[in-house]
Short mmCIF file of C-alpha atoms and ligand atoms in Angstrom, two decimals:
data_model
loop_
_atom_site.label_atom_id
_atom_site.label_comp_id
_atom_site.label_asym_id
_atom_site.label_seq_id
_atom_site.Cartn_x
_atom_site.Cartn_y
_atom_site.Cartn_z
CA UNK A 29 -6.01 27.75 -12.88
CA UNK A 30 -7.58 25.23 -15.26
CA UNK A 31 -7.49 21.47 -14.74
CA UNK A 32 -5.14 21.19 -17.70
CA UNK A 33 -2.76 23.65 -16.02
CA UNK A 34 -2.84 21.64 -12.81
CA UNK A 35 -2.19 18.42 -14.70
CA UNK A 36 0.72 20.03 -16.54
CA UNK A 37 2.26 21.41 -13.37
CA UNK A 38 1.95 18.13 -11.46
CA UNK A 39 3.49 16.21 -14.38
CA UNK A 40 6.29 18.73 -14.46
CA UNK A 41 7.10 17.79 -10.85
CA UNK A 42 6.03 21.17 -9.43
CA UNK A 43 6.09 20.57 -5.67
CA UNK A 44 3.55 23.25 -4.85
CA UNK A 45 1.06 21.93 -7.40
CA UNK A 46 1.61 18.39 -6.10
CA UNK A 47 1.10 19.44 -2.47
CA UNK A 48 -2.01 21.45 -3.38
CA UNK A 49 -3.59 18.55 -5.25
CA UNK A 50 -2.88 16.12 -2.40
CA UNK A 51 -4.44 18.59 0.04
CA UNK A 52 -7.50 19.12 -2.16
CA UNK A 53 -8.02 15.37 -2.54
CA UNK A 54 -7.74 15.00 1.20
CA UNK A 55 -10.32 17.74 1.75
CA UNK A 56 -12.59 16.33 -0.96
CA UNK A 57 -12.47 19.66 -2.78
CA UNK A 58 -14.55 19.94 -5.91
CA UNK A 59 -12.62 19.16 -9.06
CA UNK A 60 -9.65 17.49 -7.36
CA UNK A 61 -10.77 14.01 -8.38
CA UNK A 62 -11.16 15.14 -11.99
CA UNK A 63 -7.54 16.27 -11.98
CA UNK A 64 -6.45 12.93 -10.52
CA UNK A 65 -8.50 11.12 -13.12
CA UNK A 66 -6.87 13.12 -15.90
CA UNK A 67 -3.44 12.36 -14.46
CA UNK A 68 -4.16 8.64 -14.41
CA UNK A 69 -6.11 8.31 -17.64
CA UNK A 70 -4.69 5.50 -19.78
CA UNK A 71 -3.15 6.84 -22.96
CA UNK A 72 -3.37 10.37 -21.62
CA UNK A 73 -0.19 11.27 -23.44
CA UNK A 74 -1.59 14.58 -24.57
CA UNK A 75 1.64 16.47 -25.08
CA UNK A 76 -0.04 19.79 -24.39
CA UNK A 77 -0.45 18.52 -20.82
CA UNK A 78 3.08 17.31 -20.36
CA UNK A 79 4.42 13.81 -20.71
CA UNK A 80 3.09 11.20 -18.30
CA UNK A 81 5.66 9.65 -16.02
CA UNK A 82 7.18 6.42 -17.33
CA UNK A 83 5.76 4.00 -14.79
CA UNK A 84 7.28 4.35 -11.35
CA UNK A 85 7.10 1.67 -8.70
CA UNK A 86 5.03 1.72 -5.52
CA UNK A 87 6.64 -0.26 -2.70
CA UNK A 88 4.66 -1.04 0.45
CA UNK A 89 6.79 -1.48 3.57
CA UNK A 90 4.92 -3.11 6.39
CA UNK A 91 5.65 -5.04 9.58
CA UNK A 92 5.09 -4.94 13.29
CA UNK A 93 5.45 -1.80 15.43
CA UNK A 94 9.10 -0.88 15.87
CA UNK A 95 10.39 -3.43 13.34
CA UNK A 96 12.50 -0.71 11.73
CA UNK A 97 10.22 0.29 8.85
CA UNK A 98 11.02 4.01 9.05
CA UNK A 99 14.73 3.28 9.38
CA UNK A 100 14.52 1.09 6.27
CA UNK A 101 12.58 3.74 4.37
CA UNK A 102 15.30 6.19 5.34
CA UNK A 103 17.98 3.81 4.03
CA UNK A 104 16.00 3.21 0.82
CA UNK A 105 15.70 6.97 0.26
CA UNK A 106 19.46 7.31 0.60
CA UNK A 107 19.98 4.46 -1.86
CA UNK A 108 17.53 5.88 -4.40
CA UNK A 109 19.00 9.39 -4.20
CA UNK A 110 22.47 7.98 -4.76
CA UNK A 111 21.02 6.56 -8.00
CA UNK A 112 19.38 9.87 -8.92
CA UNK A 113 15.85 8.57 -8.46
CA UNK A 114 13.16 10.88 -7.12
CA UNK A 115 11.44 9.31 -4.11
CA UNK A 116 7.99 9.85 -2.65
CA UNK A 117 7.16 8.60 0.83
CA UNK A 118 3.66 8.00 2.15
CA UNK A 119 3.70 7.41 5.89
CA UNK A 120 0.41 5.91 7.03
CA UNK A 121 -0.60 6.81 10.56
CA UNK A 122 -2.07 3.86 12.40
CA UNK A 123 -5.85 3.98 12.59
CA UNK A 124 -5.74 3.07 16.25
CA UNK A 125 -3.67 5.36 18.44
CA UNK A 126 -0.61 3.82 20.06
CA UNK A 127 0.90 4.86 23.34
CA UNK A 128 4.20 6.62 23.78
CA UNK A 129 3.77 9.32 21.16
CA UNK A 130 6.00 7.35 18.82
CA UNK A 131 4.09 8.33 15.72
CA UNK A 132 6.00 11.52 15.06
CA UNK A 133 9.21 10.51 16.78
CA UNK A 134 9.92 7.59 14.49
CA UNK A 135 9.85 9.77 11.41
CA UNK A 136 12.51 12.13 12.64
CA UNK A 137 15.26 10.19 10.95
CA UNK A 138 13.76 10.22 7.48
CA UNK A 139 12.78 13.86 7.86
CA UNK A 140 16.41 14.79 7.26
CA UNK A 141 15.61 14.13 3.58
CA UNK A 142 12.68 16.52 3.61
CA UNK A 143 14.73 19.46 2.35
CA UNK A 144 15.94 17.41 -0.62
CA UNK A 145 14.05 18.53 -3.76
CA UNK A 146 14.03 14.95 -5.00
CA UNK A 147 12.19 13.65 -1.93
CA UNK A 148 8.55 14.22 -1.03
CA UNK A 149 7.27 12.96 2.33
CA UNK A 150 3.62 12.98 3.25
CA UNK A 151 1.63 11.49 6.15
CA UNK A 152 -1.82 10.05 5.69
CA UNK A 153 -4.25 9.30 8.49
CA UNK A 154 -7.20 6.98 8.53
CA UNK A 155 -10.59 8.64 8.32
CA UNK A 156 -12.33 5.65 9.81
CA UNK A 157 -14.29 4.68 6.71
CA UNK A 158 -13.56 1.19 5.34
CA UNK A 159 -11.27 1.54 2.37
CA UNK A 160 -10.69 5.19 3.29
CA UNK A 161 -7.13 4.63 4.37
CA UNK A 162 -6.07 2.78 1.26
CA UNK A 163 -7.86 5.28 -0.90
CA UNK A 164 -6.05 8.27 0.60
CA UNK A 165 -2.68 6.50 0.58
CA UNK A 166 -3.12 5.42 -3.02
CA UNK A 167 -4.30 8.92 -3.98
CA UNK A 168 -1.06 10.37 -2.67
CA UNK A 169 0.96 7.63 -4.37
CA UNK A 170 -0.84 8.27 -7.67
CA UNK A 171 -0.17 12.02 -7.54
CA UNK A 172 3.50 11.45 -6.73
CA UNK A 173 3.84 8.90 -9.55
CA UNK A 174 2.29 11.41 -11.95
CA UNK A 175 4.66 14.03 -10.54
CA UNK A 176 7.57 11.92 -11.83
CA UNK A 177 8.67 10.48 -8.52
CA UNK A 178 9.86 7.10 -9.71
CA UNK A 179 9.94 5.27 -6.39
CA UNK A 180 7.05 5.59 -3.96
CA UNK A 181 7.54 4.05 -0.53
CA UNK A 182 4.45 3.52 1.61
CA UNK A 183 5.18 2.80 5.27
CA UNK A 184 2.36 1.23 7.21
CA UNK A 185 2.30 -0.77 10.41
CA UNK A 186 1.13 -4.27 9.58
CA UNK A 187 -1.45 -4.59 12.29
CA UNK A 188 -5.10 -4.17 11.37
CA UNK A 189 -7.08 -4.78 8.23
CA UNK A 190 -6.81 -1.31 6.65
CA UNK A 191 -3.07 -1.11 7.15
CA UNK A 192 -2.48 -4.53 5.63
CA UNK A 193 -4.73 -3.58 2.72
CA UNK A 194 -2.62 -0.51 1.97
CA UNK A 195 0.52 -2.61 1.77
CA UNK A 196 -1.23 -5.15 -0.45
CA UNK A 197 -2.22 -2.41 -2.87
CA UNK A 198 1.42 -1.60 -3.65
CA UNK A 199 3.26 -3.01 -6.68
CA UNK A 200 5.73 -4.74 -4.40
CA UNK A 201 5.02 -5.54 -0.76
CA UNK A 202 7.96 -5.78 1.62
CA UNK A 203 7.26 -7.32 5.02
CA UNK A 204 9.72 -6.43 7.78
CA UNK A 205 10.34 -8.89 10.59
CA UNK A 206 12.90 -8.92 13.40
CA UNK A 207 14.82 -11.62 15.29
CA UNK A 208 12.66 -13.21 17.94
CA UNK A 209 9.58 -13.87 15.84
CA UNK A 210 7.58 -14.18 19.02
CA UNK A 211 7.33 -10.40 18.95
CA UNK A 212 5.76 -10.53 15.51
CA UNK A 213 2.98 -12.96 16.24
CA UNK A 214 0.45 -10.13 16.09
CA UNK A 215 1.68 -9.28 12.62
CA UNK A 216 1.63 -12.86 11.43
CA UNK A 217 -1.93 -13.17 12.67
CA UNK A 218 -2.95 -10.27 10.46
CA UNK A 219 -2.14 -12.49 7.47
CA UNK A 220 0.84 -10.42 6.58
CA UNK A 221 3.03 -13.26 5.34
CA UNK A 222 0.47 -13.95 2.62
CA UNK A 223 0.96 -10.54 1.04
CA UNK A 224 4.79 -10.52 1.12
CA UNK A 225 6.69 -10.32 -2.17
CA UNK A 226 9.94 -9.79 -0.25
CA UNK A 227 10.64 -10.62 3.38
CA UNK A 228 13.15 -8.56 5.34
CA UNK A 229 14.79 -9.73 8.51
CA UNK A 230 15.81 -6.37 9.92
CA UNK A 231 17.95 -5.84 13.03
CA UNK A 232 20.14 -8.65 11.72
CA UNK A 233 22.80 -7.30 14.10
CA UNK A 234 20.74 -8.67 16.96
CA UNK A 235 21.14 -12.20 18.37
CA UNK A 236 18.89 -14.83 16.88
CA UNK A 237 18.94 -13.49 13.32
CA UNK A 238 19.97 -16.79 11.74
CA UNK A 239 17.35 -18.75 13.65
CA UNK A 240 14.71 -16.22 12.59
CA UNK A 241 15.68 -16.60 8.93
CA UNK A 242 15.34 -20.37 9.26
CA UNK A 243 11.91 -19.98 10.89
CA UNK A 244 10.80 -17.66 8.10
CA UNK A 245 12.07 -20.09 5.45
CA UNK A 246 10.11 -22.88 7.11
CA UNK A 247 6.96 -20.77 7.19
CA UNK A 248 7.39 -19.78 3.57
CA UNK A 249 7.83 -23.32 2.33
CA UNK A 250 4.71 -24.35 4.20
CA UNK A 251 2.85 -21.50 2.56
CA UNK A 252 4.36 -22.37 -0.81
CA UNK A 253 3.44 -26.04 -0.51
CA UNK A 254 -0.14 -25.39 0.48
CA UNK A 255 -0.55 -22.68 -2.18
CA UNK A 256 0.62 -24.92 -5.01
CA UNK A 257 -1.39 -27.82 -3.63
CA UNK A 258 -4.59 -25.84 -3.72
CA UNK A 259 -3.77 -24.33 -7.12
CA UNK A 260 -3.23 -27.80 -8.55
CA UNK A 261 -6.23 -29.24 -6.76
CA UNK A 262 -8.34 -26.57 -8.38
CA UNK A 263 -6.97 -27.20 -11.83
CA UNK A 264 -6.96 -30.95 -11.55
CA UNK A 265 -8.97 -32.57 -8.76
CA UNK A 266 -7.16 -35.55 -7.30
CA UNK A 267 -3.65 -34.29 -8.11
CA UNK A 268 -3.13 -33.16 -4.54
CA UNK A 269 -0.76 -35.83 -3.24
CA UNK A 270 1.48 -35.77 -6.29
CA UNK A 271 1.96 -32.00 -6.15
CA UNK A 272 2.75 -32.05 -2.43
CA UNK A 273 6.10 -33.77 -2.78
CA UNK A 274 7.08 -31.80 -5.89
CA UNK A 275 6.51 -28.38 -4.35
CA UNK A 276 8.18 -29.30 -1.08
CA UNK A 277 11.49 -29.69 -2.87
CA UNK A 278 11.12 -26.39 -4.71
CA UNK A 279 12.48 -23.30 -2.93
CA UNK A 280 9.87 -20.84 -1.79
CA UNK A 281 9.84 -17.95 -4.26
CA UNK A 282 9.74 -15.11 -1.72
CA UNK A 283 13.28 -13.82 -1.14
CA UNK A 284 14.42 -13.23 2.44
CA UNK A 285 16.86 -10.35 2.86
CA UNK A 286 18.80 -9.63 6.05
CA UNK A 287 19.27 -5.94 6.82
CA UNK A 288 20.64 -3.61 9.44
CA UNK A 289 18.64 -0.51 8.60
CA UNK A 290 20.70 1.74 10.83
CA UNK A 291 23.95 1.05 8.94
CA UNK A 292 22.45 0.39 5.52
CA UNK A 293 23.76 -3.15 5.52
CA UNK A 294 21.71 -5.36 3.16
CA UNK A 295 19.93 -2.43 1.53
CA UNK A 296 21.54 -3.06 -1.89
CA UNK A 297 20.26 -6.64 -1.67
CA UNK A 298 16.80 -5.42 -0.69
CA UNK A 299 16.65 -3.08 -3.69
CA UNK A 300 17.81 -5.94 -5.94
CA UNK A 301 15.08 -8.19 -4.52
CA UNK A 302 12.43 -5.50 -5.14
CA UNK A 303 13.66 -5.00 -8.70
CA UNK A 304 13.67 -8.78 -9.13
CA UNK A 305 9.97 -8.93 -8.29
CA UNK A 306 9.22 -6.24 -10.86
CA UNK A 307 11.39 -7.96 -13.46
CA UNK A 308 9.67 -11.31 -12.86
CA UNK A 309 6.33 -9.59 -13.39
CA UNK A 310 7.34 -8.34 -16.81
CA UNK A 311 7.44 -12.02 -17.81
CA UNK A 312 3.81 -12.35 -16.77
CA UNK A 313 1.23 -11.73 -19.53
CA UNK A 314 0.51 -8.03 -19.83
CA UNK A 315 -3.12 -8.18 -18.75
CA UNK A 316 -2.16 -9.72 -15.40
CA UNK A 317 0.46 -7.17 -14.40
CA UNK A 318 -0.43 -4.97 -11.52
CA UNK A 319 -3.72 -6.80 -11.24
CA UNK A 320 -3.53 -7.13 -7.47
CA UNK A 321 -2.97 -3.41 -7.10
CA UNK A 322 -5.72 -2.65 -9.59
CA UNK A 323 -8.17 -4.78 -7.64
CA UNK A 324 -7.18 -3.27 -4.29
CA UNK A 325 -7.55 0.25 -5.66
CA UNK A 326 -10.99 -0.34 -7.13
CA UNK A 327 -12.10 -2.04 -3.92
CA UNK A 328 -10.88 0.88 -1.82
CA UNK A 329 -12.79 3.44 -3.89
CA UNK A 330 -15.96 1.33 -3.91
CA UNK A 331 -15.81 0.73 -0.16
CA UNK A 332 -15.19 4.37 0.65
CA UNK A 333 -18.03 5.50 -1.59
CA UNK A 334 -20.45 2.86 -0.38
CA UNK A 335 -19.70 3.73 3.21
CA UNK A 336 -20.31 7.42 2.55
CA UNK A 337 -23.58 6.68 0.73
CA UNK A 338 -24.84 4.43 3.53
CA UNK A 339 -23.99 7.03 6.15
CA UNK A 340 -25.76 9.71 4.15
CA UNK A 341 -28.83 7.48 3.78
CA UNK A 342 -29.20 7.29 7.56
CA UNK A 343 -28.97 11.05 8.03
CA UNK A 344 -32.31 12.67 8.96
CA UNK A 345 -34.59 12.67 5.94
CA UNK A 346 -32.54 10.03 4.11
CA UNK A 347 -34.04 6.86 2.66
CA UNK A 348 -32.32 4.72 5.30
CA UNK A 349 -33.73 6.82 8.11
CA UNK A 350 -37.35 6.09 7.19
CA UNK A 351 -36.53 2.40 6.72
CA UNK A 352 -34.98 2.40 10.20
CA UNK A 353 -38.21 3.91 11.57
CA UNK A 354 -40.23 1.12 9.92
CA UNK A 355 -37.94 -1.61 11.23
CA UNK A 356 -38.02 -0.10 14.73
CA UNK A 357 -41.84 0.00 14.56
CA UNK A 358 -41.79 -3.68 13.48
CA UNK A 359 -43.49 -2.77 10.21
CA UNK A 360 -40.57 -4.14 8.19
CA UNK A 361 -37.87 -6.74 8.73
CA UNK A 362 -34.20 -5.71 8.52
CA UNK A 363 -33.44 -7.98 5.52
CA UNK A 364 -36.17 -6.44 3.40
CA UNK A 365 -35.16 -2.97 4.54
CA UNK A 366 -31.57 -3.71 3.51
CA UNK A 367 -32.72 -4.90 0.09
CA UNK A 368 -34.75 -1.75 -0.40
CA UNK A 369 -31.82 0.41 0.67
CA UNK A 370 -29.38 -1.38 -1.62
CA UNK A 371 -31.69 -1.01 -4.59
CA UNK A 372 -32.00 2.65 -3.72
CA UNK A 373 -28.23 3.09 -3.38
CA UNK A 374 -27.59 1.35 -6.67
CA UNK A 375 -29.59 4.09 -8.34
CA UNK A 376 -27.51 6.71 -6.54
CA UNK A 377 -24.10 6.04 -8.05
N1 LIG B 413 19.82 -2.79 16.38
C1 LIG B 413 19.06 -2.30 15.41
N2 LIG B 413 18.13 -1.40 15.71
C2 LIG B 413 17.36 -0.93 14.69
C3 LIG B 413 17.54 -1.35 13.36
N3 LIG B 413 16.62 -0.72 12.59
C4 LIG B 413 15.91 0.08 13.40
N4 LIG B 413 16.36 -0.03 14.68
C5 LIG B 413 15.84 0.68 15.87
O1 LIG B 413 14.54 0.18 16.13
C6 LIG B 413 13.69 1.23 16.62
C7 LIG B 413 12.47 1.35 15.77
O2 LIG B 413 12.84 1.78 14.48
P1 LIG B 413 11.83 2.49 13.50
O3 LIG B 413 12.53 2.64 12.19
O4 LIG B 413 11.24 3.69 14.09
O5 LIG B 413 10.74 1.34 13.41
P2 LIG B 413 9.29 1.43 12.76
O6 LIG B 413 8.98 0.05 12.30
O7 LIG B 413 9.20 2.50 11.76
O8 LIG B 413 8.42 1.77 14.03
P3 LIG B 413 6.88 2.26 14.08
O9 LIG B 413 6.65 3.14 12.88
O10 LIG B 413 6.76 2.96 15.36
O11 LIG B 413 6.05 1.01 14.00
C8 LIG B 413 14.55 2.49 16.62
O12 LIG B 413 15.05 2.68 17.90
C9 LIG B 413 15.66 2.17 15.64
O13 LIG B 413 16.83 2.87 15.93
C10 LIG B 413 18.56 -2.32 13.09
O14 LIG B 413 18.77 -2.76 11.96
N5 LIG B 413 19.28 -2.75 14.14
MG1 LIG B 414 7.82 4.09 11.57
#
């Protein structure tokens, strides 16, 4: 089959072609990246290859372990299918193994959608290379978008750098918290509040939900105040004190939605909040739209490639290997060796 055939079949939503391309990308098969590139090429509206999908939305769902992310994804699938949207799900396996064998168990609920033709669920595991996780997750998302799935949901546990990066690479990032924020301290430490476009207080049926919402509001307005202070300070040194009082009275712009994922309560509001983020972005100048995702995607590819190149350099016979010999023999200092290696690598890609 030619690349053009593969592109046409993926664009036509052919599940087998989509699955095969995802598998080939995962295995680093020759030619797979060319197909992905063709699928993503700007202005690639070559009608002989099928019509490119009209811009779907990638939503990252992240939060602490057990916050109810899978249950929310399940509820969002149900919502989307009721509105005749095709949904792709990328479930990111945590890069560090957790106890209890929960990894498969927690997906059981959403798996009931797996026989639905309009739903495509795929797991992605970390390969250990920096950027590798976001690259594979975004690869799958890109193929599904091209395959005319209009909503892509990426579930990732918000603990650890790679996982948080995946969520940040989405068009809209939803951060899931639960009552009793004490349990989520680990998540907050990972800087997860900073990447939230929408905050969800799930398990709102549990005691302490109202208090948790108030805590989140307080945290958001702190974040909001300091963000606008530093933005203003940058633009206009000395304006700091004046902006402080102005921004404190402004509501934080990250919506907080209460949900009970198990019953679907609050899911309509969550979808409205997600759509609201997208709508607000359309008011932003065109060049800025999706910039965060663009940056995260480029960074992921660069990091994955750099990591692979550095590893290869230290294989026997590689340029790094002989530099390592020289440094070990005290013939060369590590800084100089690193400079030499970087110059060498720059020539390589
Ligand atoms: N009471 C209550 N329980 C919930 C709610 N949402 C999820 N749960 C329960 O919380 C537990 C964890 O839910 P999951 O959806 O697997 O959570 P998760 O965030 O995907 O978990 P991991 O992927 O393991 O990090 C399950 O036992 C769910 O039944 C909710 O709104 N209310
Ligand atoms: Mg889960």
